[in-house]
Every structure is written in C-alpha cells, then in structure tokens.
CSV table of C-alpha atoms in Angstrom, one decimal:
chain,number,residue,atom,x,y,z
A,1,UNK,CA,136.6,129.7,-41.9
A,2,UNK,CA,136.2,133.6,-43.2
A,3,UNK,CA,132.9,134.0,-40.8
A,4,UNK,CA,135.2,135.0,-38.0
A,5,UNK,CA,137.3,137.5,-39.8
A,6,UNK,CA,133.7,139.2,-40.7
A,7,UNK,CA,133.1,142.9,-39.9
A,8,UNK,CA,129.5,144.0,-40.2
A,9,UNK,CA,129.2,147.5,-41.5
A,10,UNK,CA,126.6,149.6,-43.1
A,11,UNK,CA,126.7,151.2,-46.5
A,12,UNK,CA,125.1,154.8,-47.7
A,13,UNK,CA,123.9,155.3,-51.3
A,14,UNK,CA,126.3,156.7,-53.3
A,15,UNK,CA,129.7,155.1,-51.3
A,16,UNK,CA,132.4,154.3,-53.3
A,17,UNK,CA,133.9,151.3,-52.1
A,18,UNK,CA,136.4,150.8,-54.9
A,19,UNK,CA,138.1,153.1,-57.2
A,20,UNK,CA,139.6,152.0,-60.2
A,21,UNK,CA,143.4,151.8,-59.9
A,22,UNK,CA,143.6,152.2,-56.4
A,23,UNK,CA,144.2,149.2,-53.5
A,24,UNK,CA,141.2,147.7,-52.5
A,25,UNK,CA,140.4,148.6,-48.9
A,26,UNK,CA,138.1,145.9,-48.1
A,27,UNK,CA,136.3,143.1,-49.5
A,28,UNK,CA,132.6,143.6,-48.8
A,29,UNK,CA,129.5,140.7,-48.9
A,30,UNK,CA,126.3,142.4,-49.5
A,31,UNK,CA,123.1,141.4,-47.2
A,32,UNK,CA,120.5,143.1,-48.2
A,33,UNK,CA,122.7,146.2,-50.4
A,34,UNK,CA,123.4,146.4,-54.0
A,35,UNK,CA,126.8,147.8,-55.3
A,36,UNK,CA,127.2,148.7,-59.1
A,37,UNK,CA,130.4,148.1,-60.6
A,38,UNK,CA,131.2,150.9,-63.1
A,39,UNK,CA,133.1,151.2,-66.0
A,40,UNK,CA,134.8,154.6,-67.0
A,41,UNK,CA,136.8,156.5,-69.8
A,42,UNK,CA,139.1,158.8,-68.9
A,43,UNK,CA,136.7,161.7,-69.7
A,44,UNK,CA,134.2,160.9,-67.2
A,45,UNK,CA,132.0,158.7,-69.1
A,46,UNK,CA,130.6,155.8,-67.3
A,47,UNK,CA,128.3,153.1,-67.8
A,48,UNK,CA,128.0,150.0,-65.8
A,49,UNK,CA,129.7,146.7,-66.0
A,50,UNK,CA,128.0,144.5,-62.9
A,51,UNK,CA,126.4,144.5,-60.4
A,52,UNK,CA,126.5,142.3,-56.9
A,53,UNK,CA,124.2,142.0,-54.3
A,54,UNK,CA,123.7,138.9,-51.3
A,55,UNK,CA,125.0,136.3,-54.0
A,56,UNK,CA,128.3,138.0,-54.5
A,57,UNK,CA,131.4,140.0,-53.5
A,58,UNK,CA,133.5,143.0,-54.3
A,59,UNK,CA,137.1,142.7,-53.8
A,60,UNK,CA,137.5,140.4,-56.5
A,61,UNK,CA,141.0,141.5,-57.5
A,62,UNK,CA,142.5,140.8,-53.8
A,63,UNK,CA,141.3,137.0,-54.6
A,64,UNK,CA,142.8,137.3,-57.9
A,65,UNK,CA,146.0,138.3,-56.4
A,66,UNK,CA,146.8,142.3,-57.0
A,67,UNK,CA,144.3,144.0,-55.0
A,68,UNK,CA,143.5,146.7,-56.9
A,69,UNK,CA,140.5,147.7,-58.4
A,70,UNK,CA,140.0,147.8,-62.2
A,71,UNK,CA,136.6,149.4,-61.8
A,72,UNK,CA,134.7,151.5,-59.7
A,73,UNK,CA,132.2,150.0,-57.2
A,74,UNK,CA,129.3,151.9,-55.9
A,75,UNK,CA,126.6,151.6,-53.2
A,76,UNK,CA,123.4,151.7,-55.2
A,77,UNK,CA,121.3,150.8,-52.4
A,78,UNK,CA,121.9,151.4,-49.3
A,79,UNK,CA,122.1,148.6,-46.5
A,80,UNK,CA,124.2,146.2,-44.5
A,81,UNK,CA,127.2,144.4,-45.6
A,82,UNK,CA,129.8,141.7,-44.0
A,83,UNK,CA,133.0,143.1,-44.9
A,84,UNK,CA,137.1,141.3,-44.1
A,85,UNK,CA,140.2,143.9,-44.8
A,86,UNK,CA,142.2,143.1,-47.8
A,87,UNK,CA,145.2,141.8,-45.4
A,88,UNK,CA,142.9,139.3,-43.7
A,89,UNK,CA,141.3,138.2,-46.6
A,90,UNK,CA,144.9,137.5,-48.5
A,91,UNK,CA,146.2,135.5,-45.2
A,92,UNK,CA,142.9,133.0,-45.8
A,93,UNK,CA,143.4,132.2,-49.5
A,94,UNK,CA,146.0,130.2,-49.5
A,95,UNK,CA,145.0,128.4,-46.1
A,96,UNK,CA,142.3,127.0,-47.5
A,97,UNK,CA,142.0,125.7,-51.5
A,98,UNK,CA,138.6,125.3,-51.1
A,99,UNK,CA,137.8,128.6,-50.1
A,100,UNK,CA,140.4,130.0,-52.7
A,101,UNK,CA,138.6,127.7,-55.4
A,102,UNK,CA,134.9,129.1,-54.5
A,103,UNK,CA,135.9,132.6,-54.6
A,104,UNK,CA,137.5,132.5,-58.3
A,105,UNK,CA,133.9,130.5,-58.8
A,106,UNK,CA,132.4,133.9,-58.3
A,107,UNK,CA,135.1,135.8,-60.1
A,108,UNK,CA,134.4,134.0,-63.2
A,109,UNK,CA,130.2,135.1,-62.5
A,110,UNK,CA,131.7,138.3,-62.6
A,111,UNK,CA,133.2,138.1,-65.7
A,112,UNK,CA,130.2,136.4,-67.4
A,113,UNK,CA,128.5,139.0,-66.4
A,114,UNK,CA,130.9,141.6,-67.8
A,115,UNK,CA,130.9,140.0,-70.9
A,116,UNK,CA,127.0,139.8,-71.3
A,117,UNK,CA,126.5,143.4,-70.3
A,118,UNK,CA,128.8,144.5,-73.2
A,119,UNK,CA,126.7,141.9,-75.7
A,120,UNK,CA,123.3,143.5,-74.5
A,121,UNK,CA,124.8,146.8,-74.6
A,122,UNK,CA,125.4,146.5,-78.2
A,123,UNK,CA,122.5,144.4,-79.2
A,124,UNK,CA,119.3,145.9,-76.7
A,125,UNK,CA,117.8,148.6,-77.1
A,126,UNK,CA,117.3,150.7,-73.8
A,127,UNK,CA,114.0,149.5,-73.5
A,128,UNK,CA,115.2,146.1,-72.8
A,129,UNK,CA,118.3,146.9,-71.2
A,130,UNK,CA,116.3,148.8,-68.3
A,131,UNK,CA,114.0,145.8,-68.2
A,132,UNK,CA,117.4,143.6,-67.6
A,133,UNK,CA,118.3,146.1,-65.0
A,134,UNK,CA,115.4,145.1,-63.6
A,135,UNK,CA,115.1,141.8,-63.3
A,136,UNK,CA,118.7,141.1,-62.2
A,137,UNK,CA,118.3,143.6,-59.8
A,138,UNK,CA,115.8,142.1,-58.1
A,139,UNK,CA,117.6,138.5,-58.2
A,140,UNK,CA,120.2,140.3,-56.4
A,141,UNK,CA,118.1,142.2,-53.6
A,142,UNK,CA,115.1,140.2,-53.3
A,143,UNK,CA,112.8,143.3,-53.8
A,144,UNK,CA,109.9,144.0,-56.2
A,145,UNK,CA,110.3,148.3,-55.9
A,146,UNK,CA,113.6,149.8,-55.7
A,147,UNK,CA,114.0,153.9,-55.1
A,148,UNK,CA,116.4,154.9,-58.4
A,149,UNK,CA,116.5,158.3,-59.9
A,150,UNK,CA,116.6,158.3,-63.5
A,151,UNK,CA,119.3,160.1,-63.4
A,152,UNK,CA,121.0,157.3,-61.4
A,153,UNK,CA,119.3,154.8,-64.4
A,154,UNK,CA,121.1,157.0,-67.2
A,155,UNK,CA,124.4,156.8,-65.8
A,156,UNK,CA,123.9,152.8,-65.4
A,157,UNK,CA,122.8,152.4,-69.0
A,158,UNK,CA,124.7,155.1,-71.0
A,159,UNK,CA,122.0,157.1,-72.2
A,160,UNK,CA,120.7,160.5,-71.6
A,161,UNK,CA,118.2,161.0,-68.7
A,162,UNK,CA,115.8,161.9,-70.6
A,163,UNK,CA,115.5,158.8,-72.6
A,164,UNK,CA,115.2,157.3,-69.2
A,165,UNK,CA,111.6,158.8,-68.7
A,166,UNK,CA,110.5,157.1,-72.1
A,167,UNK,CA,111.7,153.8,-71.8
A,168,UNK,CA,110.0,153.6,-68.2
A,169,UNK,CA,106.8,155.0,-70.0
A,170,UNK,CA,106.9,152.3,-72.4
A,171,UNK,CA,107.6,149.4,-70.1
A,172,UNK,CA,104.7,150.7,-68.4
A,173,UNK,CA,102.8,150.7,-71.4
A,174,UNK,CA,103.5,147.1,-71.7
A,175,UNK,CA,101.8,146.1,-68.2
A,176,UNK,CA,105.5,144.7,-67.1
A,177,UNK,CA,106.6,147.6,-64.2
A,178,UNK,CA,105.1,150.7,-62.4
A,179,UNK,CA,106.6,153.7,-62.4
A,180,UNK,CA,105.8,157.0,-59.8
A,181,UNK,CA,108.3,159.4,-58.4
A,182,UNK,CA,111.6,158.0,-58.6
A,183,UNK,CA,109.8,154.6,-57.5
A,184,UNK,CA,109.8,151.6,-59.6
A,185,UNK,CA,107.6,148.6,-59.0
A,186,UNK,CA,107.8,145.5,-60.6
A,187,UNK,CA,104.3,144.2,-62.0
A,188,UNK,CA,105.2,141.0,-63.9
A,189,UNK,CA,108.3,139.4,-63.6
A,190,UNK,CA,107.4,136.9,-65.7
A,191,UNK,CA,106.7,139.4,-68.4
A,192,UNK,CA,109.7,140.9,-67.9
A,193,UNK,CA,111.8,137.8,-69.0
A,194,UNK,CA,109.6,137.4,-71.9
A,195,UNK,CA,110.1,140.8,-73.2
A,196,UNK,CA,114.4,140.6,-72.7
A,197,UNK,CA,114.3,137.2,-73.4
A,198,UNK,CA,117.9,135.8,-74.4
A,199,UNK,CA,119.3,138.8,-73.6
A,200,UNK,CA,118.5,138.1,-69.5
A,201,UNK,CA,119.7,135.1,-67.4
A,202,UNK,CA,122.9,134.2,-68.6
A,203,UNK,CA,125.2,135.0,-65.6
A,204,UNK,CA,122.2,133.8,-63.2
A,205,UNK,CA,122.3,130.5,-64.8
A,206,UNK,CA,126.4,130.1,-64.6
A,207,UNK,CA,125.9,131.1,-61.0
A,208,UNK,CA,123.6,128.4,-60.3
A,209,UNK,CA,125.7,126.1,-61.6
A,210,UNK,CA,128.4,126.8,-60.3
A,211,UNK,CA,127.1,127.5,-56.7
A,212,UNK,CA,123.9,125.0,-57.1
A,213,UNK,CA,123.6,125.0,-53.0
A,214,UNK,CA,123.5,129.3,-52.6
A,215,UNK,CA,119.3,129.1,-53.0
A,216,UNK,CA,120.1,132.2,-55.7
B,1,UNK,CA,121.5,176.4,-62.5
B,2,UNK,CA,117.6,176.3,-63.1
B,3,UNK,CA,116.1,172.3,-63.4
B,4,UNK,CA,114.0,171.4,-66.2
B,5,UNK,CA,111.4,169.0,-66.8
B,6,UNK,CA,111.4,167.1,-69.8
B,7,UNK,CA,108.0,165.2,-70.2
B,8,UNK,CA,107.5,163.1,-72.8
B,9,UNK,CA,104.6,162.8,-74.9
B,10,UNK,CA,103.2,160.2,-77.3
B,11,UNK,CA,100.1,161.2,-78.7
B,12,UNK,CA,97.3,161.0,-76.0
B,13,UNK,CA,100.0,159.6,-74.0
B,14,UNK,CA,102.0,161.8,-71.5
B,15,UNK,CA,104.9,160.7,-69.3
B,16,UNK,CA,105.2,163.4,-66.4
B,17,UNK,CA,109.5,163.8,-65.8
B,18,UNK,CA,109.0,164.7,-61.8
B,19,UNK,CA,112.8,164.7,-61.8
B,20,UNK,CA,114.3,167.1,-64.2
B,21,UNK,CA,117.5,167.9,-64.8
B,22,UNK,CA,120.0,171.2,-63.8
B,23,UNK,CA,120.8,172.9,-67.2
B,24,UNK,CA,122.4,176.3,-67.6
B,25,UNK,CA,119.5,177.4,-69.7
B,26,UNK,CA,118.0,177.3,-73.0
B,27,UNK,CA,120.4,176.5,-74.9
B,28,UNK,CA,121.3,173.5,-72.6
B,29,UNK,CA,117.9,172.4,-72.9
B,30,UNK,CA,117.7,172.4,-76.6
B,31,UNK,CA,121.0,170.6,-76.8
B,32,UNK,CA,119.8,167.4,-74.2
B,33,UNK,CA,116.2,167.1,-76.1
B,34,UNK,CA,118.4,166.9,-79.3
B,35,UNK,CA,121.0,164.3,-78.0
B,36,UNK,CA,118.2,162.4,-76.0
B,37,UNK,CA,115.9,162.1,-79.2
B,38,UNK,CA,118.8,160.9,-81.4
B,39,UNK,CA,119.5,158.5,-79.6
B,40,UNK,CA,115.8,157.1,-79.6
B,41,UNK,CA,115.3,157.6,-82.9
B,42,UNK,CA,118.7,155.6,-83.7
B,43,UNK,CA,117.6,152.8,-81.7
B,44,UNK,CA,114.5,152.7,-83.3
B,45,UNK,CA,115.8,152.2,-86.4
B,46,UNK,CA,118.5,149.6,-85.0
B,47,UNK,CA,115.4,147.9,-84.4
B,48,UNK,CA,113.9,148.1,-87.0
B,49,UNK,CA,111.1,150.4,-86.3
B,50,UNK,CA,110.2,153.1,-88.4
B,51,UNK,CA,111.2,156.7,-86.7
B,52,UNK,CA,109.0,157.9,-84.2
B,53,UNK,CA,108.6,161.4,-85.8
B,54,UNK,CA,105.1,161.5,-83.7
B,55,UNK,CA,106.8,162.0,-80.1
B,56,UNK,CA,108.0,165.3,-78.6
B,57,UNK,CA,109.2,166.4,-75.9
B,58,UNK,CA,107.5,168.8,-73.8
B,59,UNK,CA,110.1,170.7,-71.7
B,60,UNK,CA,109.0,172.9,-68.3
B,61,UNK,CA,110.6,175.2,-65.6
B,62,UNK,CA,109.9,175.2,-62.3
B,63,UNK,CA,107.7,177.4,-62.3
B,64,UNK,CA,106.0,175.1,-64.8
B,65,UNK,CA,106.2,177.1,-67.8
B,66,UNK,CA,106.5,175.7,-71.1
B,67,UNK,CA,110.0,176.8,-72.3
B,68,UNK,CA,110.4,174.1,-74.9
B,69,UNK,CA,108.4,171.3,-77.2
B,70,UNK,CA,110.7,169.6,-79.0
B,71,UNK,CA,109.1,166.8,-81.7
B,72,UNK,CA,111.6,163.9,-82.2
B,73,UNK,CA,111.0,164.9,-85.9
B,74,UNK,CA,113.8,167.7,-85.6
B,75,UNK,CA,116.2,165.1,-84.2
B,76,UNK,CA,115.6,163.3,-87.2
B,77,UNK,CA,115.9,166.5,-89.7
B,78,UNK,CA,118.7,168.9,-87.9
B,79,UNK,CA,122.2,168.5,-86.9
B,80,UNK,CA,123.2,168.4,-83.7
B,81,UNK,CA,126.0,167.0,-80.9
B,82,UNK,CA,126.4,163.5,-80.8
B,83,UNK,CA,124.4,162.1,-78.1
C-alpha cells in the first residue's frame, strides 16, 4: 500500500536528513545506505544513538504523530534510499492499521536500540563498543569493509580520535578486523560476537521477533 | 591549521595514524595526546586492567617530523583537561 507513494533517491555521505527539532521532511528506507542517528548537547557534543540501514526507517516521529525530529539523522554511507514526504506518509497511517501497527513495531527497535546504546556506552569499553559498531553495522548493510574515518568513528563513540587508532590496533591484534587507510575489514565475525558478547544482539534479536518474515 | 599524526605505539608494536588530525599547533597537540590517553587509561582501569604506563604516543607533522612522544604514563601523573 506505501510502495506507490515511493520516491527513489540517492543519498551523499555526510547528508543530514533530519535535524533535531525541526519537521521532518521525508521519511527515508535505506537500500543499500546507512544513516546514523545522533544525539547532541547543546554545546556541540555528539555521540550516536542508532543506527538504520535496509531493515529500518527514519521518520519515526511522523509515525509517532508530531513529525519532528528529536535527533539528528546522518548519511554514513552513501547509497540509494526509497523515500515518501511526511504528508503522504501521515495520509497512509490511519488508512491502514496494519501498516500503522508495523511501523510503531520498528519504532519500538528503535528505542531498544536507544536504550542499549546508552547501557554499552556506560558499561564497554571502546574496544568493545567499536567492535559493536561493527557488527551491527554490517547486519544493517550487508558488507564485510566499510570506508570510515576515524574521525567519523570518534564522533560515533564519544571519544577522542586518537583513541580511535588504538582500539582498531587492538581489535586487530585480536585477529577479529583489518584495518588500512580509513578501510576496515571484517575478519571474523564470529569472533567479533564473542569478544562483545552480551553487550551485541539485543535490538537484532527484538527485530527478529517482531518482524520474523524481513530475512534480517 | 597544520595536521598531525598521532601513531600509537605499544612496545614493538606500532599503529601508523594515516589520518591525523588539524590542530593549531603544539600546544593543541599536547592537549589531544593528554585527553586521548586519559581516557584509555580510565577505561583501563574501569576494566580492571592495570594502567598501561608502557604505551605512548608518537606524534608527526607532515613533513614527518617527530614533534611529540607522549607515554601514557604522563596522563597518568599530570593534570590536564578533561577528556
């Protein structure tokens, strides 16, 4: 019922889709992009809060009924994306429950995931939060290497960039990723999950469950 | 502003920084290695390791001059901004 309304468009690195306190434009639907949703204090400082790739959706505050943004939302990598205008999308909701009811399914991944981000943020050390990172980033994109500055890594995690540079030199020294020039591979996924362990999988596993057909 | 590159060493082990960072100058650079290695060091202990007084880093220009080597011990001895 939404495919119609459908827009394809194509997003650059570094877009900003949403701003925090602003109306949401448009609600986008990844395909093969990933879009960080950040956090900020009123001084600048940032970390982030979520991220959403092919299994998700910005533009959770139009389905939640306001429309605008309480965070910022940021093209991380750069690719293609479905998108409907906030209008359109508001018309649909209450024309179909079912479609209403699957999209708060979502929003309440996207709180899950909020919430977890804060708990490993107080209880992982970088080391493990990068590896996180990792892994759900390539849940979301499909991907084993993803181009990401460290300084792009800092701002995600909330430390200096610097510290950046060590954690990936440890992970490395672990056998679990592969690090070069602003390129990061990873080696063993499996590993990976090890290392994190409870601190990865919680969202991913409320998203299967509640969308046990999506193949995420 | 120049950019500076903040490798890491770890004993034998070095971690080339091919990124660097734009810092107004010394000062700037001191300040970073300081914050940067506080945090580490804090972690560290949050997790219960002992601190990793053996680590530095080892800071270059672009012309690839050493300007700075900075061993996390200081971090753990000197005051400095909160990271």
């Amino acid at each position: 019922m939404i495919r119609p309304h459908l827009e394809p468009s194509t997003l650059q690195r570094r877009d900003v889709l949403e701003e925090a306190n602003r109306p949401i434009e448009h609600a986008y639907f990844p395909e093969d992009c990933l879009i960080s949703v950040v956090a900020m204090l009123r001084d600048g400082k940032a970390v982030e809060v979520g991220m959403v790739g092919r299994e998700g959706m910005t533009g959770t505050a139009i389905v939640l009924g306001n429309g605008e943004a309480s965070n910022e939302c940021r093209v991380q990598l750069e690719g293609s994306a479905l998108r409907i205008p906030a209008a359109g999308l508001r018309e649909l909701l209450p024309r179909s429950a079912s479609l209403h009811a699957q999209f708060l399914r979502y929003v309440q991944v996207v709180l899950v995931q909020a919430t977890q981000t804060a708990l490993v943020n107080s209880h992982l050390t970088v080391e493990k939060r990068l590896a996180r990172w990792l892994l759900m980033m390539q849940d979301r994109v499909g991907e084993d290497e993803f181009d990401l500055t460290h300084e792009f890594l800092a701002a995600m995690l909330g430390v200096r960039r610097p510290g950046v540079t060590v954690a990936l030199h440890m992970l490395e020294g672990r056998h679990l990723i592969r690090s070069t020039r602003s390129h990061i591979g990873i080696r063993d996924r499996a590993g990976l999950e090890e290392f994190v362990a409870s601190g990865y999988g919680i969202p991913e596993e409320r998203y299967r469950r509640l969308f046990p057909g999506a193949g995420f | 502003m120049p950019r500076y590159f903040f490798h890491y060493r770890d004993g034998d082990r070095f971690k080339e920084d091919y990124e660097g960072e734009l810092l107004s100058g010394i000062a700037a650079v001191e300040e970073t290695a300081m914050a940067s290695a506080k945090e580490i060091i804090a972690e560290g202990l949050l997790g219960g390791n002992p601190v990793l007084t053996g680590y530095s880093y080892e800071i270059h220009d672009e012309a690839r001059n050493l300007v700075l080597v900075f061993p996390f011990s200081e971090a753990a001895e000197k005051p400095g901004v909160r990271p």
